Amino acid sequence: MAKTGTFADSLFKGILTVFAGTIILVVIAMIVMMFWNSLPTIKEFGLGFLIGSDWQPASDVYGALPFIYGTIVSSVIALILAVPVSLGIAIFLVEQAPRSIASPIAFMVELLAAIPSVVYGLWGIFVLAPFIRNYLGPFLQDYLGWLPLFQGRLTGIGMLTGGVIMAIMVTPIITAVVRDVLEVVPTSQRDAALALGATKWETTLIVLENASSGIAGAVVLGLGRALGETMAVTMVIGNAPQISASLFEPAYTIASVLAANFAEATDRLYLSALIEMGLVLFLVTFVVNAAAKVLVMGVAKGTNAARQA
Amino acid sequence: MNKIRNISVLAAIVAFVMIGFACSGAPLSGTSDGGDGSGAMRLQGSGASFPKPIYEKWVNEYQKVHPDVRIDYQSTGSGAGQKAILSRTVDFGASDDPMKDEDLAKADSELMHIPTVLGAVVMTYNLDGVDKPLRLTAENIAGIYLGEIKKWNDPKLTADNPDANLPDEDIFPVYRADSSGTTAVFTDFLAARVPAFKDKVGASKQPNWVEGVGSGQPRNDGVMGLVKQTPFSIGYVEIAFAKANNLPTALIKNPAGNFVEATIENVSAAAAGSAAKMPADLRISITNADGENSYPISSYTYILVYKDQKDARKGKALAEFLWWAVHDGSQFAKDLHYAPLPQEVVGKVEEKLKSITSGGNSLLENPGK
């Protein structure tokens, strides 16, 4: 009995190790394959690929900077808009709202996360773009028009629209994760704070502080979706490889150019350029995730130290 | 304990089976050879998205008369269609623009271009209050896409449209973000007429659009959706998309000096006007064709087949289907906004189809049967 039990346990452990090892293999295989297939452009352009701003497949000139710029700026816009809103919703659901209101709102948030990307894209073209062209854009130009960010012609299609649609798409993800994180903060902490005479606001601050590493993780998850979002963004960002100070001008993201062109890329160098773009996106995501992890560890250490003091 | 052991054994079996699949390296799918002598024959094709509606109609109708042949057509885009037939992953490819010599040279045996129907690229626009069709010249369209004509009330545009109340607003040009046969036809039309456009943008499936001018959208429906939604925009789409969505289409000035509408008759006129110039391999651009009524942004769309078919039975079915398509199939073209081939081109296609062989034997013994 004991013997077979040991055997079963070690077999079980072995199988789990194989499964866990698969994920590492997949990541390594992807990096190796992407690197291998992008060798033609790496050899041809070297670092120039990353800092070049001309993208002309017809002339075999490939510079990825406009796409890297578009990817990062649109994701930053998305996070600036989505993080405060998501935190607000999550705090409301956990700390303030009675169950009868919290459940339906939480359900709606989860529903938003399940809507396919292309539906967001269509909504973006038919509702969001006209709204930005007719209302939000003119409003921003009236009050903040002196900023280069809000100058130029208003077509409803562009960096800002792409960022806003991404924000709407990542909000449910960040909200859902933050809500789960806040819910596991022990009630005793809230009770203790309230018993010491803290206001609701002060209590919430304490809860947020204790949940900070989880919240940072939620933001990283949201950023991951924003960086890799293809369809909805392709439909509203304007798909023009240019770097413009204005958020109303069309832009392009790495994920969008891959989605729009990969199937039709027949030329060897073109294919290689697109694959190298995929590699760049992979590395950007990797660096961002790693940076966030370090940040979270730092914050967690800080809170622990404060608690012990 | 037994239960746990059973589960772990089961998990082990599942894991080994999965690993076995992953490592076996055996292809899980491939092109069906169709030559097993049983059941329906399957022909697979992929390529241009523009002729998809008519090809689907043909496949449906052909199925009714030949239930033993099943044809699958995937619209993956012209470039992908060329790639697929070159790598022989399909039985036939499809492309709007004829293959370039350098691509054709990559084929391991002679690849033939079979024109099937004709189509047109139209200029569509979003201008409230302009009811009569806009009149556009190649020079002005090129000017708009080069960023030289910026406003709708530019004197160059108002000169051709004296009655239209063109607004003092910025023009927002929209182009295809993906590699596209539609773009190839459109830029071929402009580059032939406007040297500056040829130098800066060029004629290809994905040309060098001028930075800071307009916006790209994927696929015909993307361009159409954006133009429909954005005031003062202009874009180019295949005629079927414009007709199906009731979008306004501009009259385009042809080399004879007339502003012509993109009708089936005018597209046929362009084909007839250039039929005499058609080379032996049938690869021809018919933009800017001669003739009073020729619509200048017209084009053939092609099916790509190997002259020497490796599988005689499949090759015969394919040749018979193509024969049927350009004869009996042509009656379905007009309803779907395609122009059927002119009679003299049908004759040339017949010659090509008769020349399809397998192992030296002609496959179309008595065509038309």
XYZ file of C-alpha atoms in Angstrom:
678
model
C 0.000 0.000 0.000
C 2.646 2.410 1.055
C 4.851 1.367 -1.820
C 2.229 1.882 -4.522
C 1.235 5.146 -2.898
C 4.798 6.442 -3.180
C 4.957 5.324 -6.776
C 1.680 7.058 -7.656
C 2.807 10.231 -5.921
C 6.119 10.367 -7.708
C 4.429 9.601 -11.029
C 1.945 12.388 -10.344
C 4.765 14.758 -9.529
C 6.596 13.770 -12.684
C 3.574 14.455 -14.854
C 3.042 17.860 -13.273
C 6.684 18.699 -13.874
C 6.268 17.801 -17.541
C 3.248 20.104 -17.792
C 5.078 22.948 -16.079
C 8.125 22.386 -18.263
C 5.963 22.649 -21.392
C 5.256 26.315 -20.774
C 8.953 27.111 -20.521
C 9.625 25.126 -23.692
C 6.871 26.970 -25.561
C 8.268 30.366 -24.578
C 11.796 29.386 -25.550
C 10.599 27.814 -28.812
C 8.690 30.984 -29.707
C 11.639 33.272 -29.050
C 14.028 31.023 -30.972
C 11.694 30.689 -33.965
C 10.906 34.405 -34.105
C 14.568 35.283 -33.808
C 15.526 32.743 -36.468
C 12.864 33.950 -38.900
C 13.689 37.597 -38.379
C 17.399 37.098 -39.087
C 17.106 38.556 -42.633
C 15.961 41.961 -41.331
C 18.236 41.824 -38.289
C 21.197 41.339 -40.644
C 19.955 43.927 -43.138
C 18.987 46.741 -40.766
C 20.428 45.881 -37.354
C 19.446 48.467 -34.765
C 18.177 50.695 -37.569
C 15.052 48.555 -37.579
C 14.167 49.767 -34.092
C 15.004 53.439 -34.592
C 14.060 53.880 -38.254
C 10.780 55.654 -38.893
C 10.218 54.830 -42.581
C 7.989 51.833 -43.278
C 7.756 51.198 -47.002
C 7.255 47.521 -47.844
C 7.155 48.311 -51.573
C 10.743 49.597 -51.409
C 11.891 47.054 -48.787
C 12.543 49.785 -46.224
C 11.516 48.781 -42.719
C 11.693 50.998 -39.638
C 9.573 49.959 -36.685
C 9.720 53.107 -34.564
C 6.251 54.461 -35.513
C 4.723 51.125 -34.495
C 6.635 50.911 -31.214
C 5.650 54.510 -30.481
C 2.006 53.854 -31.366
C 1.872 50.695 -29.258
C 3.334 52.319 -26.164
C 1.464 55.633 -26.384
C -1.923 54.035 -27.032
C -1.398 51.605 -24.147
C -0.372 54.438 -21.829
C -3.517 56.390 -22.786
C -5.550 53.259 -22.099
C -4.022 52.778 -18.635
C -4.301 56.473 -17.674
C -8.022 56.276 -18.405
C -8.723 52.744 -17.224
C -6.796 52.455 -13.947
C -8.597 55.161 -11.917
C -11.991 54.066 -13.218
C -11.307 50.398 -12.520
C -10.023 51.140 -9.012
C -13.112 53.260 -8.397
C -15.479 50.534 -9.536
C -13.691 47.852 -7.533
C -13.564 49.940 -4.339
C -17.215 50.808 -4.725
C -18.174 47.165 -5.214
C -16.194 45.870 -2.236
C -16.197 48.711 0.277
C -19.326 50.731 -0.348
C -22.094 49.079 -2.298
C -24.708 46.879 -0.642
C -24.843 43.317 -2.010
C -28.039 44.001 -3.948
C -26.281 46.619 -6.081
C -22.793 45.102 -6.106
C -23.814 41.770 -7.652
C -25.506 43.144 -10.795
C -22.692 45.677 -11.387
C -20.033 42.990 -10.940
C -21.952 40.814 -13.381
C -22.059 43.619 -15.961
C -18.329 44.211 -15.613
C -17.653 40.533 -16.242
C -19.997 40.629 -19.222
C -17.946 43.483 -20.706
C -14.840 41.315 -20.515
C -16.533 38.598 -22.564
C -17.446 40.786 -25.568
C -15.348 39.883 -28.627
C -12.782 42.383 -29.808
C -14.376 42.921 -33.223
C -17.619 44.071 -31.571
C -15.662 46.741 -29.690
C -14.133 47.726 -33.018
C -17.489 48.143 -34.727
C -18.798 50.107 -31.772
C -15.637 52.203 -31.997
C -16.235 53.083 -35.653
C -19.965 53.695 -35.375
C -20.282 55.299 -31.929
C -16.962 56.262 -30.366
C -15.336 57.839 -33.454
C -18.297 60.169 -34.181
C -18.476 61.041 -30.453
C -14.808 62.036 -30.397
C -15.128 63.911 -33.695
C -18.249 65.851 -32.707
C -18.049 66.300 -28.928
C -14.908 65.214 -27.082
C -12.442 66.480 -29.721
C -13.895 69.990 -30.076
C -14.172 70.204 -26.266
C -10.494 69.289 -25.794
C -9.464 71.716 -28.524
C -11.469 74.541 -26.930
C -9.943 74.142 -23.489
C -6.583 72.435 -24.055
C -5.993 73.381 -27.683
C -2.715 75.096 -26.796
C -1.199 71.656 -26.111
C 0.314 70.033 -29.215
C -1.445 66.853 -28.075
C -4.827 68.217 -29.079
C -4.038 70.117 -32.253
C -4.736 69.136 -35.831
C -7.746 67.980 -37.758
C -10.468 65.911 -36.163
C -11.565 62.837 -38.068
C -12.612 60.706 -35.120
C -10.006 58.109 -36.105
C -6.597 58.125 -34.458
C -4.379 57.539 -31.448
C -6.876 58.894 -28.895
C -9.746 56.771 -30.226
C -7.493 53.710 -30.164
C -6.447 54.466 -26.592
C -10.018 55.030 -25.420
C -11.273 51.785 -26.943
C -8.378 49.923 -25.315
C -9.246 51.583 -21.992
C -12.810 50.320 -22.233
C -11.537 46.838 -23.055
C -9.060 46.599 -20.177
C -11.317 48.171 -17.533
C -13.296 44.975 -16.826
C -10.097 42.943 -16.477
C -8.452 45.346 -14.048
C -11.712 45.796 -12.138
C -12.327 42.071 -11.750
C -8.817 41.367 -10.477
C -8.723 44.369 -8.115
C -12.119 43.359 -6.717
C -10.865 39.855 -5.952
C -7.731 41.294 -4.342
C -9.690 43.710 -2.132
C -12.053 40.957 -1.062
C -9.257 38.866 0.417
C -7.975 41.710 2.605
C -9.109 40.505 6.070
C -12.231 42.204 7.447
C -10.452 42.451 10.794
C -8.210 45.167 9.336
C -11.218 47.247 8.351
C -12.854 46.656 11.736
C -9.658 47.631 13.505
C -9.302 50.838 11.498
C -12.924 51.788 12.068
C -12.642 50.966 15.791
C -9.700 53.362 16.057
C -11.922 56.088 14.686
C -10.801 56.101 11.031
C -13.243 57.374 8.433
C -14.411 55.184 5.527
C -11.886 57.012 3.329
C -8.990 56.352 5.701
C -10.014 52.714 6.072
C -10.096 52.317 2.286
C -6.591 53.777 2.049
C -5.317 51.167 4.501
C -7.024 48.377 2.565
C -5.556 49.671 -0.703
C -2.091 49.805 0.794
C -2.297 46.194 1.890
C -3.591 45.156 -1.512
C -1.041 47.180 -3.464
C 0.912 44.250 -4.898
C -2.267 42.630 -6.150
C -3.444 45.913 -7.665
C -0.154 46.330 -9.499
C -0.572 42.803 -10.835
C -4.047 43.712 -12.105
C -2.667 46.762 -13.919
C 0.019 44.627 -15.556
C -2.617 42.161 -16.732
C -4.579 45.034 -18.239
C -1.464 46.434 -19.888
C -0.771 43.030 -21.372
C -4.161 42.973 -23.039
C -3.726 46.571 -24.258
C -0.311 45.877 -25.806
C -1.524 42.829 -27.665
C -4.970 44.044 -28.708
C -5.414 43.777 -32.482
C -8.819 43.900 -34.099
C -10.643 46.670 -32.267
C -7.620 48.950 -32.349
C -6.934 48.271 -36.030
C -10.441 49.431 -36.816
C -10.158 52.826 -35.105
C -6.507 53.866 -34.849
C -6.139 54.874 -38.509
C -3.233 52.571 -39.437
C -0.781 55.156 -40.709
C 2.870 54.584 -39.728
C 3.737 58.074 -38.498
C 4.875 59.733 -35.288
C 2.753 62.772 -34.596
C 2.478 64.853 -31.437
C -1.271 65.109 -31.948
C -3.444 62.409 -30.419
C -6.072 63.075 -33.107
C -3.773 61.926 -35.924
C -3.837 58.342 -37.192
C -1.219 56.006 -35.693
C -0.359 52.316 -35.923
C 0.403 49.598 -33.368
C 2.598 46.513 -33.693
C -0.327 44.182 -33.133
C -2.386 46.014 -35.768
C 0.249 45.886 -38.486
C 0.693 42.171 -37.859
C -3.039 41.536 -38.017
C -3.505 43.545 -41.212
C -0.496 42.287 -43.136
C 0.730 38.912 -41.991
C -1.488 36.805 -44.252
C -0.461 38.700 -47.376
C 3.247 39.144 -46.715
C 4.812 37.097 -49.484
C 8.166 38.813 -49.775
C 10.951 37.231 -47.689
C 12.237 40.478 -46.211
C 8.715 41.750 -45.520
C 7.804 38.552 -43.694
C 11.026 38.793 -41.724
C 10.263 42.423 -40.803
C 6.801 41.473 -39.522
C 8.207 38.585 -37.489
C 10.855 40.855 -35.995
C 8.011 43.185 -35.026
C 6.406 40.254 -33.230
C 9.702 39.689 -31.443
C 9.824 43.364 -30.453
C 6.275 43.172 -29.071
C 7.234 40.034 -27.162
C 10.264 41.772 -25.662
C 8.321 44.949 -24.817
C 5.707 42.855 -23.004
C 8.422 40.880 -21.265
C 10.275 43.987 -20.084
C 7.082 45.661 -18.898
C 5.990 42.562 -16.987
C 9.405 42.125 -15.419
C 9.552 45.797 -14.436
C 6.121 45.550 -12.876
C 7.142 42.445 -10.924
C 10.183 44.248 -9.537
C 7.994 47.218 -8.639
C 5.488 44.987 -6.897
C 8.229 43.238 -4.931
C 9.599 46.598 -3.879
C 6.209 47.821 -2.715
C 5.473 44.579 -0.884
C 8.815 44.791 0.922
C 8.061 48.377 1.906
C 4.683 47.486 3.388
C 6.099 44.514 5.263
C 8.836 46.675 6.719
C 6.302 49.285 7.749
C 4.140 46.652 9.356
C 7.003 45.210 11.342
C 8.227 48.573 12.550
C -6.068 5.752 -2.372
C -7.126 3.541 -5.238
C -9.082 6.392 -6.623
C -6.057 8.682 -6.556
C -3.960 6.009 -8.219
C -6.526 5.542 -10.951
C -6.610 9.268 -11.599
C -2.851 9.522 -11.769
C -2.658 6.568 -14.146
C -5.308 8.176 -16.319
C -3.394 11.472 -16.252
C -0.239 9.632 -17.216
C -1.959 8.031 -20.200
C -3.369 11.367 -21.326
C 0.028 13.011 -20.983
C 1.814 10.290 -22.943
C -0.762 10.365 -25.706
C -0.398 14.142 -25.975
C 3.378 13.970 -26.001
C 3.165 11.216 -28.590
C 1.108 13.444 -30.867
C 3.418 16.367 -30.356
C 6.530 14.380 -31.171
C 5.295 12.154 -33.971
C 5.684 14.983 -36.433
C 3.118 13.366 -38.683
C 1.095 15.915 -40.607
C -2.362 16.123 -39.111
C -3.800 17.593 -42.271
C -2.798 18.249 -45.833
C -4.371 18.709 -49.198
C -6.663 15.835 -49.880
C -5.467 13.983 -52.902
C -9.005 13.251 -54.023
C -7.704 10.396 -56.103
C -8.862 7.560 -53.919
C -11.604 6.725 -56.365
C -14.383 6.904 -53.807
C -16.769 9.660 -52.809
C -16.771 13.243 -54.022
C -13.720 14.827 -55.606
C -12.440 17.823 -53.668
C -10.798 20.826 -55.272
C -9.272 23.487 -53.071
C -8.540 27.042 -54.034
C -7.641 30.248 -52.273
C -6.813 33.849 -53.063
C -8.431 37.137 -54.052
C -11.302 38.373 -51.904
C -12.810 40.522 -54.658
C -14.281 37.628 -56.731
C -15.394 35.666 -53.666
C -19.157 36.285 -54.173
C -19.124 35.077 -57.799
C -16.837 32.125 -57.044
C -19.138 31.051 -54.237
C -22.108 31.326 -56.578
C -20.276 29.235 -59.184
C -19.331 26.598 -56.648
C -22.966 26.361 -55.579
C -24.378 26.188 -59.081
C -21.709 23.772 -60.286
C -22.488 21.478 -57.379
C -26.044 21.195 -58.696
C -24.932 19.933 -62.112
C -21.865 18.020 -60.901
C -22.640 16.631 -57.456
C -19.493 14.502 -57.610
C -17.164 17.528 -57.447
C -16.765 19.571 -54.290
C -14.918 22.892 -54.505
C -13.711 24.911 -51.544
C -12.702 28.503 -52.090
C -11.080 30.548 -49.323
C -10.682 34.268 -49.807
C -7.300 34.921 -48.279
C -6.185 37.794 -50.506
C -4.408 37.900 -53.849
C -0.878 37.724 -52.434
C -1.726 34.703 -50.297
C -3.394 33.050 -53.301
C -0.205 33.448 -55.341
C 1.846 32.075 -52.461
C -0.508 29.107 -52.022
C -0.410 27.979 -55.648
C 3.372 28.438 -55.800
C 3.782 26.150 -52.793
C 1.112 23.785 -54.221
C -0.946 23.791 -51.041
C -4.063 24.398 -53.156
C -5.305 23.104 -56.506
C -5.860 26.586 -57.872
C -4.942 30.092 -56.785
C -6.763 33.344 -57.435
C -5.405 36.848 -57.870
C -6.773 40.204 -58.976
C -3.510 41.470 -60.379
C -1.490 39.287 -62.737
C 1.608 37.746 -61.154
C 4.894 39.558 -61.695
C 7.542 37.897 -63.881
C 9.868 37.380 -60.923
C 7.129 35.597 -58.926
C 6.094 33.534 -61.928
C 9.711 32.398 -62.283
C 9.458 30.778 -58.828
C 6.927 28.219 -60.124
C 8.393 24.763 -60.707
C 6.301 24.264 -63.843
C 4.287 26.530 -66.135
C 1.592 28.449 -64.248
C -1.276 29.788 -66.355
C -3.487 32.859 -65.831
C -7.154 32.190 -66.564
C -9.253 35.392 -66.499
C -12.702 34.662 -65.055
C -14.671 37.906 -64.737
C -14.069 41.660 -64.750
C -14.543 44.136 -61.968
C -14.132 47.793 -61.232
C -12.686 49.879 -58.438
C -14.838 52.879 -57.579
C -14.160 56.103 -55.712
C -16.650 56.576 -52.916
C -16.958 59.619 -50.673
C -18.865 61.142 -47.783
C -20.147 64.589 -48.746
C -23.510 65.702 -47.416
C -25.407 67.908 -49.818
C -23.571 66.750 -52.940
C -26.292 64.777 -54.698
C -24.996 64.421 -58.232
C -22.043 62.043 -58.701
C -18.706 63.756 -58.227
C -16.566 64.045 -61.375
C -12.924 63.118 -60.807
C -9.824 62.980 -62.980
C -6.768 60.794 -62.424
C -4.737 63.962 -61.788
C -7.087 65.127 -59.032
C -7.343 61.723 -57.343
C -3.541 61.513 -57.376
C -3.387 65.071 -55.994
C -5.664 64.082 -53.106
C -3.628 60.980 -52.238
C -0.337 62.881 -52.577
C -1.625 65.502 -50.125
C -1.401 68.280 -52.731
C -5.153 68.828 -52.984
C -6.173 69.367 -49.376
C -9.608 70.992 -49.462
C -12.831 69.894 -51.116
C -13.318 73.361 -52.617
C -9.898 73.342 -54.290
C -10.230 75.087 -57.693
C -9.009 71.903 -59.416
C -12.007 69.996 -58.050
C -14.586 72.747 -58.503
C -13.510 73.203 -62.138
C -14.830 69.718 -62.970
C -17.817 70.013 -60.638
C -19.214 73.510 -61.216
C -22.724 72.624 -59.991
C -21.716 70.781 -56.838
C -21.559 72.792 -53.642
C -18.147 71.538 -52.464
C -17.408 72.509 -48.841
C -14.395 74.381 -47.474
C -13.284 71.314 -45.515
C -10.176 69.111 -45.350
C -10.271 65.996 -47.502
C -9.651 62.782 -45.545
C -8.332 60.108 -47.931
C -8.657 56.450 -46.911
C -6.589 53.614 -48.368
C -6.089 49.903 -47.792
C -3.748 49.098 -44.887
C -3.306 45.504 -46.048
C -1.714 44.254 -49.227
C -4.525 44.205 -51.758
C -5.374 43.544 -55.386
C -7.795 46.473 -55.203
C -4.907 48.780 -54.324
C -2.851 47.311 -57.170
C -5.558 48.194 -59.706
C -6.151 51.638 -58.210
C -2.468 52.627 -58.096
C -1.854 51.128 -61.557
C -4.552 53.475 -62.906
C -3.003 56.530 -61.216
C 0.670 55.735 -61.840
C 0.059 55.309 -65.577
C -1.443 58.792 -65.810
C 0.414 60.852 -63.179
C 4.240 60.659 -63.128
C 4.503 62.287 -59.678
C 2.277 59.577 -58.231
C 4.350 56.883 -59.894
C 7.554 58.320 -58.364
C 6.305 58.934 -54.836
C 3.724 56.220 -54.237
C 4.224 53.741 -57.059
C 1.929 50.983 -58.328
C 1.705 47.848 -56.207
C -0.466 45.878 -53.842
C 0.963 47.856 -50.926
C 2.590 51.064 -52.185
C 4.448 53.772 -50.269
C 1.607 56.009 -49.109
C 2.644 59.580 -48.340
C 3.243 60.081 -44.619
C 0.694 62.292 -42.934
C -1.926 61.886 -45.655
C -5.060 60.005 -44.692
C -5.551 56.704 -42.975
C -5.353 53.012 -43.786
C -8.047 50.431 -43.114
C -7.928 46.663 -43.498
C -10.068 45.077 -46.251
C -12.780 46.519 -48.467
C -15.313 46.601 -45.655
C -12.882 48.529 -43.451
C -12.422 51.285 -46.039
C -16.146 51.344 -46.733
C -17.040 51.543 -43.032
C -14.672 54.413 -42.387
C -15.818 56.435 -45.415
C -19.436 55.858 -44.469
C -18.767 57.121 -40.940
C -16.393 60.014 -41.577
C -17.627 63.262 -43.127
C -15.424 64.683 -45.931
C -13.598 61.393 -46.484
C -12.895 59.610 -49.771
C -11.775 56.053 -50.455
C -11.589 53.336 -53.084
C -13.436 50.007 -52.898
C -14.519 47.230 -55.228
C -17.750 48.149 -56.981
C -19.768 45.308 -55.415
C -19.126 46.755 -51.933
C -20.236 50.231 -52.960
C -23.392 48.935 -54.690
C -24.348 46.658 -51.808
C -24.114 49.586 -49.392
C -25.653 52.287 -51.574
C -22.569 54.459 -51.414
C -22.131 57.292 -53.896
C -19.574 56.567 -56.611
C -17.713 59.152 -58.654
C -17.596 59.440 -62.432
C -14.015 59.002 -63.591
C -12.479 60.711 -66.615
C -11.133 58.152 -69.084
C -8.321 58.678 -71.617
C -10.930 59.515 -74.277
C -11.855 62.544 -72.138
C -15.293 61.396 -70.935
C -16.481 61.163 -67.346
C -17.855 57.622 -67.121
C -19.760 55.684 -64.505
C -18.631 52.289 -63.235
C -21.334 50.217 -64.922
C -21.020 46.652 -66.179
C -21.328 47.946 -69.759
C -18.487 50.436 -69.280
C -16.255 47.825 -67.663
C -16.973 45.461 -70.578
C -16.126 48.320 -72.931
C -12.717 48.632 -71.267
C -12.127 44.903 -71.739
C -13.226 45.015 -75.370
C -11.067 48.097 -75.952
C -7.962 46.230 -74.839
C -8.767 42.684 -76.026
C -6.679 43.080 -79.158
C -3.628 43.966 -77.032
C -3.980 40.888 -74.826
C -0.684 38.957 -74.757
C -0.423 35.186 -75.191
C -0.217 34.547 -71.434
C -3.363 36.684 -70.909
C -1.693 38.845 -68.242
C -2.903 42.362 -68.942
C -3.762 45.572 -67.155
C -6.895 47.181 -68.573
C -6.793 50.400 -66.587
C -7.004 53.475 -68.807
C -8.268 51.390 -71.755
C -9.120 53.000 -75.089
C -12.741 53.590 -76.006
C -15.337 56.331 -75.568
C -17.147 54.599 -72.685
C -14.359 52.548 -71.136
C -14.336 52.804 -67.349
C -10.668 53.489 -66.565
C -10.268 51.631 -63.228
C -11.327 48.194 -64.488
C -9.502 44.911 -64.166
C -9.650 41.207 -64.840
C -9.474 38.801 -61.974
C -7.564 35.574 -62.537
C -7.501 31.952 -61.491
C -4.001 30.455 -61.433
C -3.563 26.836 -62.516
C -0.616 24.676 -63.484
C -0.532 23.699 -67.146
C 0.723 20.244 -66.242
C -1.547 18.687 -63.636
C 0.046 16.043 -61.424
C -3.249 14.279 -60.752
C -5.127 13.587 -64.005
C -8.521 13.076 -62.390
C -8.309 16.279 -60.371
C -6.862 18.244 -63.266
C -9.733 17.150 -65.489
C -12.317 18.211 -62.902
C -10.619 21.587 -62.497
C -10.419 22.226 -66.251
C -14.063 21.243 -66.672
C -15.128 23.543 -63.857
C -13.248 26.496 -65.353
C -14.725 25.745 -68.787
C -18.194 25.769 -67.229
C -17.438 28.986 -65.290
C -16.550 31.118 -68.303
C -19.468 29.728 -70.358
C -22.547 28.755 -68.333
C -21.256 30.533 -65.255
C -21.083 33.944 -66.913
C -24.856 34.411 -66.648
C -24.513 34.883 -62.866
C -21.947 37.685 -63.134
C -24.166 40.728 -63.721
C -26.391 40.257 -60.678
C -23.280 40.311 -58.521
C -21.873 43.433 -60.270
C -19.171 41.685 -62.273
C -18.777 41.987 -66.030
C -18.561 38.712 -67.985
C -15.578 38.178 -70.290
C -15.871 39.580 -73.823
C -16.400 36.906 -76.495
C -12.904 37.136 -77.968
C -11.350 36.643 -74.512
C -13.551 33.583 -73.903
C -12.010 32.153 -77.084
C -8.517 32.729 -75.714
C -9.450 31.128 -72.392
C -10.802 28.077 -74.273
C -7.425 27.634 -75.942
C -5.671 27.855 -72.567
C -7.999 25.344 -70.906
C -7.589 22.892 -73.792
C -3.833 23.073 -73.302
C -4.024 21.754 -69.720
C -2.421 18.321 -69.645
C -1.444 15.595 -67.248
C 1.540 13.467 -68.136
C 1.333 14.742 -71.702
C -2.339 13.824 -72.179
C -4.902 16.538 -72.825
C -7.559 16.604 -70.129
C -10.414 18.322 -71.966
C -11.371 15.796 -74.629
C -14.770 17.152 -75.556
C -15.301 20.370 -73.662
C -18.796 21.609 -73.095
C -20.147 18.146 -72.414
